[in-house]
XYZ file of C-alpha atoms in Angstrom:
111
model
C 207.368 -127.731 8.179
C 209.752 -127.462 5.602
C 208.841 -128.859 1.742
C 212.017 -129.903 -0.679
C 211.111 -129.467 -4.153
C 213.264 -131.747 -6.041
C 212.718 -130.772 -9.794
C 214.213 -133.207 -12.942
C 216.657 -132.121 -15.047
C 218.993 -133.787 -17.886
C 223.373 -134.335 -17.558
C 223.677 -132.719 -20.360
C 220.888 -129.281 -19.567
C 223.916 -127.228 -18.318
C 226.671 -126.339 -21.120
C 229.045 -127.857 -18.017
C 227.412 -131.496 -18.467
C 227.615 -131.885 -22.387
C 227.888 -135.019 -23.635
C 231.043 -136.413 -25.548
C 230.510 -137.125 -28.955
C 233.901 -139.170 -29.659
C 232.862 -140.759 -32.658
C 232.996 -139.141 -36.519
C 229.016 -140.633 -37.112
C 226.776 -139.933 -33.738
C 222.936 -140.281 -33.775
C 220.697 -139.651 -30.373
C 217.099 -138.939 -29.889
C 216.720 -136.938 -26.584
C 213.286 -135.020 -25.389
C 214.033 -131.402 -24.178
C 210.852 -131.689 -22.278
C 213.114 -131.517 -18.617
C 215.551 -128.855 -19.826
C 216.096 -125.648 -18.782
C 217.338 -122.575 -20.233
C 219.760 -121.459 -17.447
C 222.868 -119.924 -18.307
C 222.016 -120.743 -22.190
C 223.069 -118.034 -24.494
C 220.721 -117.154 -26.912
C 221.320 -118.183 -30.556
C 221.210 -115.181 -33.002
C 219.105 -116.840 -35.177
C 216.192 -118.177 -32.883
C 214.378 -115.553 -31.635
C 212.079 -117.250 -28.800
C 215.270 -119.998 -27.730
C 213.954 -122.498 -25.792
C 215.193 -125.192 -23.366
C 218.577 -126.385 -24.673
C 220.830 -129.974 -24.447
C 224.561 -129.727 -24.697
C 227.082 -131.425 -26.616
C 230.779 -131.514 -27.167
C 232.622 -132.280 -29.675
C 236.083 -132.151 -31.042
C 237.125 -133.259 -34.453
C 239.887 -135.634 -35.075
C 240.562 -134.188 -38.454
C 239.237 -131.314 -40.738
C 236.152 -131.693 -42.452
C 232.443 -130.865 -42.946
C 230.159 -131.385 -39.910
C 226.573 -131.789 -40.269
C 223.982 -131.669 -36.983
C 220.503 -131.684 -38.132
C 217.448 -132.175 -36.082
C 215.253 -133.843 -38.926
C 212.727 -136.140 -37.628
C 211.707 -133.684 -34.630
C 208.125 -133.372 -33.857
C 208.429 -130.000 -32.751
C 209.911 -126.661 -33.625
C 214.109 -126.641 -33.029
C 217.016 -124.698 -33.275
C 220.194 -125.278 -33.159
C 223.959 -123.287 -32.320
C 227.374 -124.400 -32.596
C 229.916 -123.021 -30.242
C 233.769 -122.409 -29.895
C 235.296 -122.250 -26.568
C 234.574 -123.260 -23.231
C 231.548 -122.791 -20.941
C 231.333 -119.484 -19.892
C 233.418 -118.129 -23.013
C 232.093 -119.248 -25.680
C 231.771 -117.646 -29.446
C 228.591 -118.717 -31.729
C 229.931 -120.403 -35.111
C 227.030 -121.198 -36.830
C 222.884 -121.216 -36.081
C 220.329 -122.422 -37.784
C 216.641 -122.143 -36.637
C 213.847 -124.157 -39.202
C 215.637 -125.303 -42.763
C 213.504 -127.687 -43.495
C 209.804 -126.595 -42.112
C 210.176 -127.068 -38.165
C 213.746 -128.927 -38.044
C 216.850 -127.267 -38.531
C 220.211 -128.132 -39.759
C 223.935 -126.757 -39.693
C 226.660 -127.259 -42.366
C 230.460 -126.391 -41.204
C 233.803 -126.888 -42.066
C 236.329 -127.822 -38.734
C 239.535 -128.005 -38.422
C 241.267 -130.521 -36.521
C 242.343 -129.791 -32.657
């Protein structure tokens, strides 16, 4: 007898399935409870990283970008990348500004 585990994840767990942001304002409320940590690098600023959601993002023109996790219920961090998957360079990381939620400030250039 043979058993097939078939175990939940999210599009977006995998660095490979980030979700597009196209717009300059984005809001989305997403549970990590089904993510995984597989082939996540770990941020330099959160020392026990947990499961992580993936997003792209490419700026039309230069300017300051703020991603903030405010209004979480539970203790976040958060890491902005360069690159591509599988090369990718930290820019900024930010693990509890404001008591348990966590925000990043930084200035982009256009593509």
């Amino acid at each position: 007898m043979r058993v097939l585990k078939v175990i939940e994840t999210m599009a977006n767990d995998l660095c490979s399935g980030a979700i597009t942001i196209s717009g300059a304002a984005y809001t989305n409320t997403q549970s990590t409870t089904k993510a995984t940590s597989m082939g996540d690098p770990v941020p330099d600023c959160v020392t026990d990283f947990g499961n992580g959601v993936w997003y792209q993002f490419t700026p039309p023109a230069g300017g300051l970008m703020i991603v903030d996790t405010f209004g979480s219920d539970f203790d976040t961090g958060l890491a902005v990348y360069t690159g591509s998957c599988g090369s990718l360079t930290e820019a900024a990381c930010n693990d509890d500004t404001d008591g348990v939620t966590s925000q990043i400030t930084l200035r982009l250039r256009p593509a």
